[in-house]
PDB file of C-alpha atoms in Angstrom:
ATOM      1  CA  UNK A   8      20.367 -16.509  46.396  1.00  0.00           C
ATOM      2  CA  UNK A   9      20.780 -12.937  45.681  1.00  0.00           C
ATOM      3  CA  UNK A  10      24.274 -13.231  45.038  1.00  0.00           C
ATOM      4  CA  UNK A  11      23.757 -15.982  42.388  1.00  0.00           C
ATOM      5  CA  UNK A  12      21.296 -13.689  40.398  1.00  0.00           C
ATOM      6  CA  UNK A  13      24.059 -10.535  40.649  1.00  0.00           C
ATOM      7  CA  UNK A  14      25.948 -12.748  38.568  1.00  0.00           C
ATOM      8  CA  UNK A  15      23.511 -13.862  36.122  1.00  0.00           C
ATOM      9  CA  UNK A  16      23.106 -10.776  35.225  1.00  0.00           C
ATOM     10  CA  UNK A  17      26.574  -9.452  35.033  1.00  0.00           C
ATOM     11  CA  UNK A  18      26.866 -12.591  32.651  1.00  0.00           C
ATOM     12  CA  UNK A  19      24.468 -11.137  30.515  1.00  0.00           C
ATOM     13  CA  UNK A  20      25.978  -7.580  30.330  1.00  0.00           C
ATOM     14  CA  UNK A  21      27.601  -8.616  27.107  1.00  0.00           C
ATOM     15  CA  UNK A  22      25.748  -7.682  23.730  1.00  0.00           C
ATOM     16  CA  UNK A  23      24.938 -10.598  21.692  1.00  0.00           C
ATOM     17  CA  UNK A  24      23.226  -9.128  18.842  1.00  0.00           C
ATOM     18  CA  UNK A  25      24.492  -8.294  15.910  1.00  0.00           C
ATOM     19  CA  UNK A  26      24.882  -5.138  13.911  1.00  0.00           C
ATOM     20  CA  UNK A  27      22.937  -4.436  11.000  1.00  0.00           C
ATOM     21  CA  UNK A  28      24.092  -5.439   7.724  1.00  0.00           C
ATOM     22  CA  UNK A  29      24.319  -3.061   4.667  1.00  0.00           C
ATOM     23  CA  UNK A  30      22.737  -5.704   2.607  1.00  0.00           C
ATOM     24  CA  UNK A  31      19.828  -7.416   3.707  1.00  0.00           C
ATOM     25  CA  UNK A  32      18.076 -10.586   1.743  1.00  0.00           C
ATOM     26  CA  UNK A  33      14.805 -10.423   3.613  1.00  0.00           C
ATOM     27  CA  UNK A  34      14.583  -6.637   2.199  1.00  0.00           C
ATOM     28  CA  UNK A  35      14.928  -8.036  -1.569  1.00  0.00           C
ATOM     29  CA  UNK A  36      12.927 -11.176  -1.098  1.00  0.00           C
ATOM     30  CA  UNK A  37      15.767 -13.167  -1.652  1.00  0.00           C
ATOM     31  CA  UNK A  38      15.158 -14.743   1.732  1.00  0.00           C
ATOM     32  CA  UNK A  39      11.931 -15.851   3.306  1.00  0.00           C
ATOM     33  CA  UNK A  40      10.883 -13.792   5.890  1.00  0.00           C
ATOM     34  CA  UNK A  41       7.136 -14.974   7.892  1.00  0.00           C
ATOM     35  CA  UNK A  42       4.773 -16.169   5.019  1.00  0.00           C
ATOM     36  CA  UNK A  43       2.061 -17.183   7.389  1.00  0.00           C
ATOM     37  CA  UNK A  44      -1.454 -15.764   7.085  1.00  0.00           C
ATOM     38  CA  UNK A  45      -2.301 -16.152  11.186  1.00  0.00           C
ATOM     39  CA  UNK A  46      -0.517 -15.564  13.848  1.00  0.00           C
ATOM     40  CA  UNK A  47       0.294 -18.821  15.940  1.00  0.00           C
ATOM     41  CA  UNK A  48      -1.690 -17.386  18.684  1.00  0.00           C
ATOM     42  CA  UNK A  49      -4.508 -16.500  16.481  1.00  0.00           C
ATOM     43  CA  UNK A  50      -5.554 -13.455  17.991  1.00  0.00           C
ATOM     44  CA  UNK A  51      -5.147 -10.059  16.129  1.00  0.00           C
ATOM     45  CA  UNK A  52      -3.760  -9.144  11.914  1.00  0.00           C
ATOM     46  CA  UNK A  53      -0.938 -10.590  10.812  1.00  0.00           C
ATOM     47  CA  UNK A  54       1.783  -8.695   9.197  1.00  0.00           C
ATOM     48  CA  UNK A  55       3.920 -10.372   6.803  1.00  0.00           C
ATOM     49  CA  UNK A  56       7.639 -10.012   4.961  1.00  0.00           C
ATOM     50  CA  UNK A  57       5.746 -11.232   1.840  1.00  0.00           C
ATOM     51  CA  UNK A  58       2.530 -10.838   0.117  1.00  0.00           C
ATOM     52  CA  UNK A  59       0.599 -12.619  -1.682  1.00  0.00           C
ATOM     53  CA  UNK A  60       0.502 -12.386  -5.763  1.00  0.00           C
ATOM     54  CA  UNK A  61      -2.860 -11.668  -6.071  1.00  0.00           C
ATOM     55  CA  UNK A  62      -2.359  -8.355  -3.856  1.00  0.00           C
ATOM     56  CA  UNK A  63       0.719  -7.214  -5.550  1.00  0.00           C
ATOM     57  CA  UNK A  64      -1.137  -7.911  -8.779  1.00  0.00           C
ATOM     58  CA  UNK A  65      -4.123  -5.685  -7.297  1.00  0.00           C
ATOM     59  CA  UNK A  66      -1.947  -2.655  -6.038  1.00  0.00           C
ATOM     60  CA  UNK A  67      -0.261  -2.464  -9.368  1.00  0.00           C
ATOM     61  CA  UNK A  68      -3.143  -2.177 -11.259  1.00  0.00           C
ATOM     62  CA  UNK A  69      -4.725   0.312  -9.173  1.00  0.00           C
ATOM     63  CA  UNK A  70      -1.456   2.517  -9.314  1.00  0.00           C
ATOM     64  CA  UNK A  71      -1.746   2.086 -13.123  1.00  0.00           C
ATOM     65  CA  UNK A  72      -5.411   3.053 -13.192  1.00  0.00           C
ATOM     66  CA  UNK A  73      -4.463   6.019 -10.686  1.00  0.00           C
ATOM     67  CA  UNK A  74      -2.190   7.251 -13.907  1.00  0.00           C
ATOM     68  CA  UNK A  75      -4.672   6.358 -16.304  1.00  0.00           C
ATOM     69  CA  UNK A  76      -7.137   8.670 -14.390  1.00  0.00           C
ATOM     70  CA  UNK A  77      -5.040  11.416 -14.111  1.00  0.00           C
ATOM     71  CA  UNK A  78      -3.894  11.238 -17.961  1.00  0.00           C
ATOM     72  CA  UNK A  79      -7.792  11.325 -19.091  1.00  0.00           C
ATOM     73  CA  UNK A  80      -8.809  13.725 -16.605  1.00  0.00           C
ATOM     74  CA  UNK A  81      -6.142  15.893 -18.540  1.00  0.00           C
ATOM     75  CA  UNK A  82      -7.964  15.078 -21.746  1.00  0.00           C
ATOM     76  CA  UNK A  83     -11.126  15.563 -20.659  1.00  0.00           C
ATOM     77  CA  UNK A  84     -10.333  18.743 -19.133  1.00  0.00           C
ATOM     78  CA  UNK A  85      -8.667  20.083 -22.298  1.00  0.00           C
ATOM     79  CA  UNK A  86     -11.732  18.921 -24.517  1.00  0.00           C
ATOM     80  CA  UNK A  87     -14.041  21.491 -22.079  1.00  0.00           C
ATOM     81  CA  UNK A  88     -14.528  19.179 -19.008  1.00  0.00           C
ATOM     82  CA  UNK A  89     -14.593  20.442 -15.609  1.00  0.00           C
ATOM     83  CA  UNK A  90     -12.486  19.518 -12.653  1.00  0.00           C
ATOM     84  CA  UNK A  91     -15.258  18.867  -9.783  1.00  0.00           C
ATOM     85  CA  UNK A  92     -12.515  17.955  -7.117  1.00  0.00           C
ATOM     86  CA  UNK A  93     -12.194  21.992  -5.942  1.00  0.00           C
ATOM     87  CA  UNK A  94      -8.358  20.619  -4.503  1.00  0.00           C
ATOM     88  CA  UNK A  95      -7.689  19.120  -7.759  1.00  0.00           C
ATOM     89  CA  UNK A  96      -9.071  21.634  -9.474  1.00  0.00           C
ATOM     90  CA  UNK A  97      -6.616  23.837  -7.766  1.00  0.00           C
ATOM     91  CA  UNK A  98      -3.674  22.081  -8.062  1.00  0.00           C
ATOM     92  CA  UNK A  99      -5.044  21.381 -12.184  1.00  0.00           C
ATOM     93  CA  UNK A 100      -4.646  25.583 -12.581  1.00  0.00           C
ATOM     94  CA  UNK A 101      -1.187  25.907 -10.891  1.00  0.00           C
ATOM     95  CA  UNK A 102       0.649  22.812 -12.627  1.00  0.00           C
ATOM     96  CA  UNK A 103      -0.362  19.815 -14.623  1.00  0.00           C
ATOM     97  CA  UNK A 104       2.869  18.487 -13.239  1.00  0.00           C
ATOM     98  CA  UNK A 105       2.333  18.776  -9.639  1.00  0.00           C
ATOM     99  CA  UNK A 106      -1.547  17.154 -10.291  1.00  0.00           C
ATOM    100  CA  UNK A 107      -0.209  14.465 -11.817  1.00  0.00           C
ATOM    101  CA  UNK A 108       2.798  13.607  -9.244  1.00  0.00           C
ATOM    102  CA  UNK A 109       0.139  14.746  -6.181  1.00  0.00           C
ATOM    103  CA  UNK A 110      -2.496  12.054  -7.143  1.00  0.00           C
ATOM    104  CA  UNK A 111      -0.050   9.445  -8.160  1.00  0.00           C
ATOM    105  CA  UNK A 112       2.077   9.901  -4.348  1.00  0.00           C
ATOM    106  CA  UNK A 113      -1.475  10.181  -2.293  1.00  0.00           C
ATOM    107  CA  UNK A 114      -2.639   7.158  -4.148  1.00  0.00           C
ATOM    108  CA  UNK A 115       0.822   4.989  -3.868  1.00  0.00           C
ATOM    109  CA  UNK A 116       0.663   6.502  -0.179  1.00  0.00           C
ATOM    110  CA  UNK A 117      -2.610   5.299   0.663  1.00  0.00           C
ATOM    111  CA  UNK A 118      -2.000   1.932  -0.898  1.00  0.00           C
ATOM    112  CA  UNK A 119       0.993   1.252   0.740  1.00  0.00           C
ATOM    113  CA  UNK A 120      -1.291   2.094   4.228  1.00  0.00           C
ATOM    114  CA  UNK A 121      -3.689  -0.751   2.758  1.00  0.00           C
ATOM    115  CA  UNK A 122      -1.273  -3.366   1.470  1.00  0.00           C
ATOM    116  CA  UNK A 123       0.445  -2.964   5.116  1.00  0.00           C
ATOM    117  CA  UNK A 124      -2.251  -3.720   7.036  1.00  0.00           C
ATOM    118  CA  UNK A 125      -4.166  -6.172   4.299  1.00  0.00           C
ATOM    119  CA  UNK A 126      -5.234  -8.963   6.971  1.00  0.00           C
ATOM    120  CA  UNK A 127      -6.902  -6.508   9.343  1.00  0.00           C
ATOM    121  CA  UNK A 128     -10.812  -7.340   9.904  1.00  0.00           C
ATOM    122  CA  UNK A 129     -12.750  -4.180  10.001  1.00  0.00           C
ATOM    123  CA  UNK A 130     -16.690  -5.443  10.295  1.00  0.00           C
ATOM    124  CA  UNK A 131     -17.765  -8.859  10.358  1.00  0.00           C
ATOM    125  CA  UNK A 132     -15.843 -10.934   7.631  1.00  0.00           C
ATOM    126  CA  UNK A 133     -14.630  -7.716   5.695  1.00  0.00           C
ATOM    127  CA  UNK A 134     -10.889  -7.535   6.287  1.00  0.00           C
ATOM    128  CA  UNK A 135      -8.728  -4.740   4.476  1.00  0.00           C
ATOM    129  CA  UNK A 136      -7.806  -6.547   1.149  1.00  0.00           C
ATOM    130  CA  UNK A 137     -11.786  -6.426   0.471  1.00  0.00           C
ATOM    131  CA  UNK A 138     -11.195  -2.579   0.226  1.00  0.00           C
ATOM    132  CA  UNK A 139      -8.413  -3.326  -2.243  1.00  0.00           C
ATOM    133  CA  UNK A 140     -10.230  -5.134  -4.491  1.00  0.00           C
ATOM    134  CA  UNK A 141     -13.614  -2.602  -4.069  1.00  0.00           C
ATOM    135  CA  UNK A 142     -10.942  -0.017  -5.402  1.00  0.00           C
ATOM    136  CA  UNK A 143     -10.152  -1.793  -8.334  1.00  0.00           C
ATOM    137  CA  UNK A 144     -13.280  -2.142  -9.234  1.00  0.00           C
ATOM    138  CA  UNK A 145     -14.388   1.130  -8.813  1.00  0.00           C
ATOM    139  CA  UNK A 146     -11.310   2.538 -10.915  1.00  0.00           C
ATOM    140  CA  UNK A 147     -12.252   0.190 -13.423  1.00  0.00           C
ATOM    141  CA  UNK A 148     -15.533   1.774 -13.502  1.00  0.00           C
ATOM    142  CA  UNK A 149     -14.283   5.558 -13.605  1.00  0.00           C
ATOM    143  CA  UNK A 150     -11.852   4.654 -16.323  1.00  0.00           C
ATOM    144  CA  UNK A 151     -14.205   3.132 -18.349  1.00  0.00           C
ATOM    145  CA  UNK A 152     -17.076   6.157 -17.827  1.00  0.00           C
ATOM    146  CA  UNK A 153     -13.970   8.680 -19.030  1.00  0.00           C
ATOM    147  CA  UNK A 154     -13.440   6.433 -21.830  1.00  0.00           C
ATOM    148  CA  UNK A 155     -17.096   6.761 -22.646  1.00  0.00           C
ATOM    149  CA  UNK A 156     -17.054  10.905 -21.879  1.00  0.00           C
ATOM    150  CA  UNK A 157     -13.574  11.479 -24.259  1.00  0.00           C
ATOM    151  CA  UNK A 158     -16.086   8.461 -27.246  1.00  0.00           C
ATOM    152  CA  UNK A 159     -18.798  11.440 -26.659  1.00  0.00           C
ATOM    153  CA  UNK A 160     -16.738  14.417 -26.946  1.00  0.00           C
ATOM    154  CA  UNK A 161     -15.224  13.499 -29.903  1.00  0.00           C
ATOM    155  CA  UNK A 162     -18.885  12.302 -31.852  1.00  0.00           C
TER     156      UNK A 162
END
């Protein structure tokens, strides 16, 4: 018996996979990859190749009101605003530049974090997406108070 699994196993020295290709479709969605929202076991997140439109849809428009935010924080700032954010604030004094690409990479960053790891449940019925869509809104709400700041400074 032992002999017969010595030679299983030497059978099975031999490397069947195969290498990696330069190109892959699952990387440019031009493939399917796993679509599903559960796991077939059901237990624990599910992390999927592609995501849904509606989340895509989300993260853009947070990135966009990320740069939005940044632009009129600018504006605000050089009407006589103040910077409350003491890092931002900091980063505001050395280089406009370096604000601008710092908020835009932590917020992309973060995002990316979120989007990743959309399906996980962190109290009750509130899964990770939830946040997404709390961020949104919230952005939506700072945007439109800046709006209403820059409509104030220039009455």
């Amino acid at each position: 018996m032992m002999t017969n699994m010595s030679t299983t196993i030497e059978q099975r020295s031999q490397d069947r996979r195969s290498a990696i290709p330069f190109f892959c479709p699952y990387q440019l969605g031009i493939k399917k990859g796993r679509r599903i929202h559960k796991r077939r076991s059901g237990t624990g997140p599910a992390y999927v190749d592609v995501y849904a439109n509606h989340l895509m849809l989300c993260t853009i428009a947070i990135v966009l009101f990320s740069a939005m935010d940044a632009l009129l924080t600018l504006n605000i700032l050089a009407r006589g605003g103040v910077e409350l954010n003491s890092f931002m604030a900091s980063l505001i004094e050395d280089s406009t530049e370096k604000f601008v690409h710092f908020k835009l990479a932590l917020s992309s960053l973060a995002l990316i974090f979120l989007v990743i790891h959309h399906n996980v449940e962190l109290i009750a019925k509130l899964q990770v997406r939830h946040l997404l869509y709390l961020i949104l809104s919230g952005y939506i709400t700072l945007i439109s108070y800046e709006v209403a700041l820059l409509a104030m400074s220039n009455a």
